[in-house]
Amino acid sequence: MKVVALAGGVGAGKFLRGLVRVVPPQHVTVVVNTGDDLTLHGLRICPDLDSVTYWLAELADRRRGWGRVGDSFRALEELRWLGGEAWFSLGDLDLATHLTRTQWLQQGRTLSEVTARLCSAFGVTARVLPMTDDVVTTRIDAVDEEGHHLDLHFQEYWVGRRARDGVKGIRYDGAGQARPAAGVAEAVTAADVVVFCPSNPVVSIRPILEVAGIARAIRERRGPAVGVSPIIAGAPVAGMADRLMPATGLEVSAFGAASAYRGLLTCWVIDERDAALAPRIERDLEMRVAVTDTLMTDDEAAERVARVALDLAAG
Amino acid sequence: MKVVALAGGVGAGKFLRGLVRVVPPQHVTVVVNTGDDLTLHGLRICPDLDSVTYWLAELADRRRGWGRVGDSFRALEELRWLGGEAWFSLGDLDLATHLTRTQWLQQGRTLSEVTARLCSAFGVTARVLPMTDDVVTTRIDAVDEEGHHLDLHFQEYWVGRRARDGVKGIRYDGAGQARPAAGVAEAVTAADVVVFCPSNPVVSIRPILEVAGIARAIRERRGPAVGVSPIIAGAPVAGMADRLMPATGLEVSAFGAASAYRGLLTCWVIDERDAALAPRIERDLEMRVAVTDTLMTDDEAAERVARVALDLAAG
């Protein structure tokens, strides 16, 4: 069975740890959001690609969620002391990834090629693809406490300003002109199952779908497509999706998240606490629904969620 | 008394530790070679500016000579393991300097401004100026063991290939078009004494002199100019100047190093082991010579060398 998973960062990473226990990793292609990518201090940083890679390599810091386990922050602390911009966390080991990626990109390699080399070095056997080799940037139209309009890179909004601004809109700059990375559309078409990881629907999965051709490839293929809700009991499991979903007209609920994928998904996995939403999702969104405990506290729990999702898709 | 010192990296750093014990650091302007600067992994790295800054800040690793004391190399070791280019050593603390500099440069600040901010953060009270805010690159026309011609960045030749290639010539790309950084020519003109630190004459001091206007400002000023020989008993105290000097027609000796500065220096300090060269230097190069122990094993030794140099210049 060949599986294609659309992925953001941490939530996807946790889920993918389970998925590769159900499906041989060689049969899994992960298409990762790059709308959050940024250039900082001259380095090209791809937070979601890094999270997915570190989680699949068993190198993620499970307690923090982001970054590498056992990392130190000597460079970052020194940079802060020097008066540099220190709002984006960069571990010393994590820096090696950014330095290596930046150099390889500057040598003319594509982000896909760089990602494949990094995954190979990290021993990741699943195929990890950026959604595109072109630059797509998720930007937030925001309003600060004093009513001033701000046009923020997603990371500035999210990490730099800790999502404290009002959100008026979300743009995916460059997505309309971006082409899917080599292999993305082909993998979607050839997949037995497409899975949307439990990632933020508006800033993790949506940017992938905005890249010309990816949503169409999903829509036109035969076979099931299943998603796992990132929202439990009206709140995101992690992150601050509740600040962003309303700006795009989405209700902050397992129903609202599913509604972002109407016409793309045939199946939707929700948490036990949201069981009451199942009939509405089945009726209004025409998705088959499975109800389970979706909190992925460890790899065993993630495996169980992945199995429920794949069983639902197969059923 | 106002002093301007022309400086390369480690040898200059050691000497400057002594100079600022003799002259108040507020009266010292250091003009630093930037011909060795490189962009690696997206970061702008200025090895000589960093060495001078770390030495003046008492943060240099005295044992190694280069880099910061107490630094670690987690990012570099990881980068090497990932298959990245790891030939240029980057400590975790040292990385903070490169990250901060790169970001400030990308924000539109000049290298002079960035250097001033870094020196301020590091508590360096001497004025440290890059020779220019423009890009000048020292390149080596080399021939490898198999007779192939190579056009190498100085750092590739020096650090990357450990000076193993034959040297046919040395170029200072961009020097002819580069302007001295703001304040350099003025400081030279206003200086009571100009000092050439014991740095490599062809790849540390020469690039500074190649920047249009600097050599002329030195030549046209009144007052003494003194240098300290980086060559003792026919060999460089550190580094591999003996591989480079012959390519420019310079004898590898305290005489040969002085001859690179004919018409610019009025005084030259040599080591006791080279005392026999004094008459030839005085006669052929028209420099007054002082003979002393020039090995700067600690700050006290460096202070003594600096005092000998300034006394010679004053006498």
XYZ file of C-alpha atoms in Angstrom:
630
model
C 0.000 0.000 0.000
C 1.390 3.391 -1.017
C 0.530 6.377 1.167
C 0.995 10.090 0.554
C 0.789 12.288 3.660
C 0.370 16.070 3.595
C 2.206 17.501 6.571
C 2.895 20.601 8.602
C 5.294 20.461 11.541
C 4.983 19.010 15.000
C 1.486 17.485 14.834
C 2.406 15.847 11.560
C 5.700 14.614 12.954
C 3.978 12.853 15.836
C 1.415 11.271 13.529
C 4.040 10.156 11.006
C 5.907 8.284 13.770
C 2.754 6.169 14.001
C 2.145 5.942 10.269
C 5.561 4.406 9.558
C 4.773 1.719 12.153
C 1.687 0.711 10.140
C 3.024 1.176 6.595
C 6.656 0.433 5.647
C 8.367 3.846 5.502
C 9.611 3.095 1.970
C 5.952 3.220 0.912
C 5.285 6.590 2.529
C 5.751 9.924 0.719
C 5.400 12.991 2.915
C 4.603 16.297 1.169
C 5.599 19.072 3.526
C 4.489 22.684 3.834
C 7.206 25.207 3.041
C 5.057 28.330 3.431
C 6.609 28.927 6.877
C 10.161 28.912 5.540
C 12.269 31.948 6.275
C 15.703 33.404 5.700
C 17.244 34.585 8.935
C 20.855 35.614 9.575
C 21.542 34.526 5.989
C 20.336 30.968 6.638
C 17.452 29.261 4.875
C 15.272 27.706 7.564
C 12.449 25.256 6.789
C 10.689 24.651 10.096
C 8.166 22.065 8.895
C 10.650 20.075 6.816
C 12.979 20.050 9.815
C 10.263 18.981 12.241
C 9.115 16.143 9.985
C 12.709 15.027 9.391
C 13.669 15.142 13.060
C 10.508 13.282 14.127
C 10.972 10.573 11.497
C 14.660 10.262 12.446
C 13.728 9.893 16.144
C 15.794 13.010 16.836
C 12.942 15.356 17.774
C 12.730 16.824 21.249
C 9.448 15.260 22.359
C 9.056 17.472 25.404
C 9.423 20.773 23.524
C 7.903 19.411 20.314
C 10.226 21.409 18.087
C 13.950 21.131 17.524
C 16.386 18.359 18.291
C 16.639 16.347 21.464
C 19.821 17.043 23.385
C 20.411 20.298 21.573
C 22.169 23.249 23.180
C 21.719 26.954 22.509
C 25.170 28.450 22.880
C 25.162 30.258 19.534
C 21.660 31.642 20.113
C 22.408 32.887 23.638
C 25.567 34.557 22.399
C 23.713 36.088 19.463
C 21.119 37.477 21.871
C 23.884 38.921 24.030
C 25.472 40.533 20.964
C 22.195 42.287 20.213
C 21.208 40.114 17.260
C 17.666 39.000 16.465
C 17.094 36.033 18.722
C 13.338 35.535 18.522
C 13.587 32.392 16.409
C 15.113 29.495 18.325
C 18.165 27.937 16.734
C 19.850 25.071 18.530
C 23.526 24.377 17.923
C 22.791 21.000 16.311
C 19.799 22.441 14.468
C 22.083 25.147 13.060
C 24.070 22.453 11.273
C 20.938 21.588 9.270
C 20.369 25.231 8.298
C 24.039 25.830 7.439
C 24.238 22.703 5.312
C 20.930 23.414 3.557
C 21.897 27.018 2.829
C 25.218 26.019 1.335
C 23.722 23.281 -0.821
C 21.000 25.640 -2.062
C 23.615 28.265 -2.903
C 25.508 25.627 -4.853
C 22.453 25.351 -7.091
C 20.691 22.305 -5.692
C 16.913 22.394 -5.382
C 15.187 22.235 -2.022
C 13.977 18.732 -2.984
C 17.532 17.558 -3.583
C 18.762 19.161 -0.379
C 15.896 17.589 1.581
C 16.644 14.149 0.123
C 20.320 14.453 1.078
C 19.528 15.615 4.596
C 16.980 12.807 5.063
C 19.509 10.294 3.820
C 22.113 11.592 6.283
C 19.550 11.419 9.093
C 18.584 7.857 8.140
C 15.002 8.746 7.214
C 13.699 6.083 4.820
C 10.280 7.608 4.150
C 10.366 9.923 1.140
C 10.115 13.537 2.285
C 9.300 16.144 -0.362
C 8.831 19.891 -0.009
C 5.513 20.914 -1.540
C 7.484 23.010 -4.044
C 11.030 24.045 -4.874
C 9.763 27.571 -5.492
C 9.403 30.162 -2.738
C 5.940 30.372 -1.198
C 5.470 32.554 1.861
C 2.509 32.513 4.202
C 1.818 36.073 5.323
C -0.599 37.349 7.921
C -2.598 40.553 7.531
C -2.708 41.568 11.163
C -3.821 44.417 13.386
C -1.879 45.152 16.548
C -3.277 46.233 19.919
C -3.227 49.879 18.850
C -5.093 49.251 15.615
C -2.086 49.471 13.284
C -2.157 47.220 10.257
C 0.798 44.846 9.918
C 1.846 42.617 7.041
C 3.778 39.857 8.787
C 5.708 36.785 7.712
C 3.953 33.885 9.398
C 6.937 33.224 11.676
C 7.047 36.874 12.748
C 3.359 36.646 13.654
C 3.598 33.219 15.267
C 6.984 33.039 16.957
C 8.189 36.624 16.945
C 4.974 38.231 18.231
C 3.458 35.093 19.770
C 0.190 35.399 17.838
C -0.850 38.428 19.860
C -2.188 40.423 16.892
C -5.675 40.278 15.448
C -5.798 38.339 12.162
C -7.619 39.894 9.221
C -6.456 37.545 6.507
C -3.901 35.003 5.379
C -2.037 35.054 2.063
C 0.156 32.433 0.414
C 2.476 34.662 -1.603
C 3.911 32.890 -4.617
C 1.660 29.823 -4.365
C -0.200 30.621 -7.601
C 3.045 30.631 -9.593
C 4.712 27.771 -7.719
C 4.999 24.347 -9.294
C 4.795 21.207 -7.184
C 8.205 19.726 -6.435
C 9.258 16.876 -8.707
C 7.383 13.723 -7.759
C 4.606 15.314 -5.712
C 1.794 15.113 -8.262
C 2.949 11.666 -9.418
C 3.010 10.341 -5.847
C -0.489 11.685 -5.192
C -1.821 10.083 -8.355
C -0.168 6.739 -7.568
C -1.159 6.673 -3.887
C -3.581 4.084 -2.547
C -4.434 6.467 0.280
C -3.845 10.180 0.769
C -3.634 11.286 4.400
C -3.890 14.828 5.745
C -1.890 14.865 8.979
C -3.368 16.584 12.063
C -1.794 19.918 11.153
C -3.097 23.456 11.179
C -5.581 23.589 8.272
C -4.964 27.216 7.317
C -1.199 27.624 7.665
C 0.106 24.064 7.280
C -2.137 22.108 4.890
C -3.724 25.009 2.988
C -0.397 26.321 1.579
C 0.275 22.857 0.119
C -3.159 22.793 -1.493
C -2.633 26.302 -2.900
C 0.338 25.158 -4.993
C -1.068 24.853 -8.491
C -1.957 21.280 -9.348
C -1.718 19.582 -5.956
C -5.370 20.023 -4.948
C -6.447 18.993 -8.434
C -4.296 15.865 -8.334
C -5.936 14.914 -5.040
C -9.420 15.668 -6.338
C -8.981 13.777 -9.599
C -7.467 10.610 -8.229
C -9.500 7.542 -7.354
C -9.213 6.062 -3.925
C -9.783 7.341 -0.443
C -8.349 10.406 1.249
C -8.465 10.622 5.032
C -7.643 13.368 7.498
C -7.102 13.486 11.242
C -8.579 16.459 13.066
C -6.029 18.776 14.679
C -8.864 20.247 16.749
C -10.170 18.495 19.849
C -13.120 19.855 21.793
C -12.944 23.219 20.062
C -9.266 23.862 20.667
C -6.079 22.998 18.815
C -4.067 20.151 20.344
C -0.991 22.335 19.980
C -0.278 25.745 18.543
C -2.742 28.544 18.052
C -4.952 27.505 15.160
C -7.890 29.057 17.024
C -6.425 32.486 16.261
C -6.161 31.767 12.557
C -9.121 29.628 11.549
C -11.795 32.267 12.207
C -10.024 34.704 9.855
C -10.728 32.313 6.985
C -14.301 31.689 8.036
C -13.614 28.340 9.653
C -15.321 27.320 12.875
C -12.719 26.233 15.468
C -13.917 22.652 15.763
C -13.368 19.199 14.293
C -16.194 20.116 11.923
C -14.601 23.422 10.927
C -11.246 21.794 10.212
C -12.936 19.127 8.074
C -14.880 21.775 6.184
C -11.563 23.205 4.957
C -11.131 19.949 3.037
C -14.597 19.572 1.537
C -14.378 17.822 -1.821
C -10.849 16.594 -1.097
C -11.273 14.143 1.785
C -13.562 11.147 1.876
C -12.855 10.280 5.507
C -12.219 12.183 8.739
C -10.962 10.978 12.106
C -12.136 12.912 15.158
C -11.547 12.628 18.867
C -13.918 10.882 21.258
C -14.713 14.241 22.842
C -16.126 15.367 19.493
C -18.239 12.273 18.834
C -21.380 14.407 18.746
C -20.058 16.185 15.612
C -19.865 12.976 13.580
C -23.395 13.035 12.107
C -23.024 16.660 11.016
C -19.674 15.968 9.310
C -21.071 12.895 7.563
C -24.180 14.728 6.399
C -22.884 18.228 5.519
C -19.377 17.346 4.296
C -20.080 13.856 2.942
C -17.141 12.282 4.780
C -17.129 8.957 6.570
C -16.091 9.526 10.189
C -14.173 7.452 12.737
C -14.097 8.400 16.400
C -11.090 7.546 18.580
C -8.692 8.956 21.144
C -6.556 11.169 18.872
C -4.099 12.449 21.498
C -0.714 11.123 20.402
C 1.181 10.985 23.668
C 3.659 8.416 22.349
C 4.454 6.356 19.246
C 2.010 3.606 20.291
C -0.829 6.109 20.480
C 0.222 7.591 17.121
C 0.283 4.099 15.607
C -3.251 3.484 16.835
C -4.491 6.767 15.310
C -2.744 5.980 12.015
C -4.321 2.513 11.985
C -7.796 3.930 12.612
C -7.287 6.410 9.761
C -6.061 3.784 7.291
C -8.774 1.291 8.309
C -11.409 3.975 7.804
C -9.973 4.780 4.393
C -9.848 1.102 3.433
C -13.323 0.375 4.759
C 49.684 59.858 21.342
C 47.447 58.516 18.592
C 48.376 55.227 16.965
C 47.048 53.542 13.828
C 47.856 49.838 13.510
C 47.513 47.830 10.302
C 46.520 44.317 11.221
C 45.967 40.792 9.951
C 44.742 38.104 12.313
C 46.443 36.167 15.077
C 49.908 37.765 15.039
C 48.277 41.177 15.066
C 45.906 40.169 17.849
C 48.773 39.125 20.106
C 50.699 42.332 19.391
C 47.628 44.553 19.923
C 47.144 43.060 23.408
C 50.523 44.579 24.179
C 49.927 47.845 22.320
C 46.819 48.703 24.351
C 48.884 48.241 27.524
C 51.258 50.962 26.325
C 48.790 53.338 24.640
C 45.246 53.883 25.982
C 42.992 51.788 23.716
C 40.841 54.861 23.010
C 43.856 56.270 21.171
C 44.361 53.184 19.033
C 42.727 52.687 15.626
C 43.189 49.250 14.117
C 42.753 48.945 10.341
C 42.091 45.298 9.598
C 42.568 43.208 6.468
C 39.315 41.959 4.948
C 40.852 40.276 1.916
C 40.444 36.892 3.635
C 36.721 37.363 4.186
C 34.453 34.682 2.796
C 30.824 33.733 2.496
C 30.262 30.173 3.655
C 26.949 28.435 4.343
C 25.302 31.818 3.696
C 27.280 33.516 6.466
C 29.680 36.423 6.027
C 32.867 35.510 7.850
C 35.682 38.009 8.500
C 38.510 35.976 10.026
C 40.928 38.831 10.677
C 38.306 41.211 12.086
C 37.142 38.398 14.355
C 40.647 37.505 15.506
C 41.494 41.125 16.292
C 38.171 41.625 18.095
C 38.464 38.432 20.146
C 42.079 39.164 21.105
C 41.290 42.735 22.145
C 38.239 41.509 24.076
C 40.376 38.903 25.885
C 38.115 36.232 24.400
C 40.643 34.641 22.030
C 41.706 31.050 22.497
C 45.401 31.602 23.225
C 46.353 27.978 22.789
C 44.795 27.576 19.338
C 45.429 31.205 18.358
C 42.165 31.453 16.424
C 38.568 31.405 17.601
C 37.070 31.953 21.030
C 38.252 30.502 24.291
C 35.807 27.982 25.730
C 34.068 27.511 22.413
C 32.447 24.230 21.402
C 31.988 22.748 17.950
C 28.634 20.988 18.078
C 27.215 22.667 14.965
C 30.398 22.044 12.975
C 30.670 18.387 13.964
C 27.038 17.858 13.048
C 27.499 19.685 9.775
C 30.466 17.437 8.976
C 28.365 14.381 9.795
C 25.591 15.643 7.497
C 28.071 15.863 4.648
C 28.356 19.653 4.621
C 31.574 21.552 3.943
C 33.388 21.515 7.250
C 36.884 22.607 6.290
C 36.504 26.041 7.864
C 36.245 25.857 11.652
C 33.167 27.482 13.134
C 32.719 27.355 16.889
C 29.237 27.573 18.369
C 30.007 30.913 20.060
C 31.903 32.117 17.006
C 28.830 31.304 14.891
C 26.889 33.922 16.831
C 29.280 36.581 15.502
C 28.823 35.406 11.909
C 25.036 35.111 12.231
C 24.734 38.570 13.752
C 27.081 40.162 11.232
C 25.290 38.544 8.299
C 21.908 39.744 9.471
C 23.085 43.284 10.122
C 24.775 43.431 6.707
C 21.593 42.166 5.055
C 19.678 44.908 6.839
C 21.821 47.408 4.954
C 24.473 48.308 7.495
C 28.068 48.661 6.315
C 30.797 46.333 7.539
C 32.242 49.299 9.475
C 28.971 49.826 11.303
C 28.594 46.114 12.004
C 32.170 45.922 13.268
C 31.633 48.908 15.556
C 28.491 47.329 17.013
C 30.165 43.973 17.553
C 33.193 45.622 19.186
C 30.891 47.604 21.433
C 29.057 44.434 22.468
C 32.386 42.707 23.139
C 33.627 45.649 25.219
C 36.481 46.525 22.839
C 37.400 50.182 23.361
C 40.067 50.447 20.669
C 38.590 51.567 17.356
C 38.521 48.644 14.942
C 37.935 49.455 11.267
C 37.794 47.132 8.285
C 40.175 48.378 5.603
C 37.149 48.865 3.339
C 33.395 48.359 3.284
C 33.716 47.085 -0.275
C 34.478 43.480 -1.127
C 38.151 42.705 -1.696
C 39.198 39.092 -2.110
C 42.706 37.730 -1.920
C 43.067 34.946 -4.462
C 45.916 32.547 -5.030
C 47.044 31.417 -8.477
C 48.166 27.943 -7.557
C 49.388 24.719 -9.135
C 48.485 21.419 -7.537
C 50.692 18.312 -7.235
C 49.621 17.122 -10.671
C 50.420 20.416 -12.364
C 46.828 21.667 -12.689
C 46.304 25.390 -12.363
C 43.895 26.484 -9.633
C 42.383 29.885 -8.896
C 41.669 29.681 -5.162
C 40.107 31.950 -2.564
C 42.817 32.543 -0.002
C 40.920 30.553 2.630
C 40.521 27.607 0.254
C 44.266 27.649 -0.359
C 45.212 28.261 3.282
C 42.675 26.402 5.390
C 40.900 24.175 2.888
C 43.986 22.780 1.164
C 46.498 23.562 3.929
C 48.813 25.521 1.629
C 49.864 22.342 -0.145
C 49.762 23.844 -3.654
C 52.535 25.695 -5.404
C 51.921 29.465 -5.486
C 52.367 31.286 -8.791
C 50.825 34.598 -7.837
C 48.559 36.502 -5.482
C 45.738 38.830 -6.513
C 43.645 41.246 -4.477
C 40.441 41.220 -6.497
C 38.435 44.399 -6.061
C 41.188 46.311 -4.233
C 41.698 48.790 -7.069
C 38.041 49.834 -6.984
C 37.613 49.636 -3.206
C 37.477 52.786 -1.132
C 38.957 52.892 2.372
C 36.289 52.538 5.056
C 35.126 55.815 6.574
C 37.733 57.122 8.981
C 40.675 55.043 7.759
C 42.506 57.704 5.743
C 41.701 60.390 8.329
C 43.047 58.219 11.175
C 46.260 57.537 9.244
C 46.771 61.226 8.537
C 46.117 62.198 12.169
C 48.232 59.421 13.692
C 51.404 60.211 15.615
C 52.660 56.733 14.813
C 51.586 54.147 12.264
C 52.370 50.550 13.212
C 52.406 47.516 10.937
C 51.593 44.538 13.152
C 53.657 41.341 12.793
C 51.291 39.928 10.184
C 51.844 38.136 6.904
C 53.182 40.852 4.565
C 51.624 39.476 1.377
C 48.160 38.309 2.467
C 47.487 40.417 5.587
C 49.151 43.828 5.245
C 49.452 43.987 1.447
C 45.676 43.821 0.811
C 45.219 46.836 3.108
C 47.886 48.769 1.225
C 46.273 47.837 -2.105
C 43.061 49.656 -1.231
C 43.273 52.895 -3.153
C 44.469 55.772 -1.008
C 45.696 53.932 2.091
C 49.309 53.485 1.028
C 49.358 57.074 -0.228
C 47.980 58.394 3.077
C 50.753 56.534 4.894
C 53.413 57.768 2.494
C 52.300 61.398 2.561
C 51.932 61.801 6.300
C 54.682 63.160 8.518
C 55.833 61.187 11.493
C 57.240 57.741 11.970
C 55.883 54.394 10.821
C 57.180 51.249 12.452
C 56.700 47.573 11.741
C 57.421 44.386 13.646
C 58.829 41.499 11.651
C 56.563 38.439 11.430
C 59.604 36.426 10.299
C 62.150 35.127 12.788
C 65.266 33.293 11.649
C 63.910 32.786 8.155
C 60.580 31.290 9.171
C 57.186 32.749 10.016
C 56.344 32.779 13.728
C 52.964 31.316 12.820
C 51.216 30.457 9.590
C 52.815 29.674 6.276
C 54.124 32.986 4.958
C 57.169 31.120 3.655
C 54.932 29.543 1.005
C 53.613 32.903 -0.140
C 56.435 35.425 0.111
C 58.627 33.882 -2.607
C 55.753 34.088 -5.106
C 55.903 37.860 -4.840
C 59.694 37.995 -5.007
C 60.203 38.444 -1.277
C 63.007 36.694 0.556
C 61.659 34.769 3.567
C 63.513 36.737 6.207
C 63.163 39.757 8.438
C 64.841 41.648 5.613
C 62.431 40.337 2.992
C 59.387 41.247 5.072
C 60.743 44.767 5.607
C 61.464 45.145 1.896
C 57.709 44.760 1.251
C 57.280 48.078 3.086
C 60.086 50.085 1.517
C 59.103 53.755 1.330
C 56.288 53.251 3.844
C 58.063 52.382 7.090
C 60.803 54.377 8.788
C 61.477 51.807 11.521
C 61.572 48.001 11.755
C 61.719 45.746 14.802
C 63.460 42.394 14.364
C 64.164 39.451 16.594
C 67.476 38.901 18.390
C 68.084 35.874 16.184
C 68.116 38.185 13.159
C 70.440 40.820 14.627
C 72.935 40.235 11.821
C 70.360 41.523 9.304
C 70.105 44.949 10.952
C 72.878 46.709 8.993
C 71.499 45.493 5.664
C 67.983 46.676 6.521
C 69.288 50.041 7.674
C 71.438 50.484 4.589
C 69.305 49.018 1.792
C 65.832 49.909 3.070
C 66.669 53.076 4.977
C 64.849 51.995 8.109
C 66.027 52.422 11.675
C 66.112 48.982 13.319
C 65.550 47.773 16.877
C 66.519 44.252 17.936
C 64.605 42.491 20.690
C 62.953 39.208 21.625
C 59.824 39.428 19.438
C 58.176 36.155 20.508
C 54.924 37.213 22.178
C 54.271 34.322 24.514
C 51.998 36.415 26.761
C 50.639 39.956 27.159
C 53.729 41.083 29.061
C 55.974 39.979 26.206
C 53.652 41.685 23.707
C 53.732 44.861 25.787
C 57.511 44.832 25.718
C 57.567 44.416 21.919
C 55.024 47.236 21.519
C 57.101 49.475 23.763
C 60.272 48.765 21.792
C 58.424 49.587 18.557
C 56.965 52.863 19.870
C 60.263 53.896 21.476
C 62.054 53.243 18.204
C 59.452 55.308 16.350
C 59.714 58.139 18.885
C 63.523 58.127 19.001
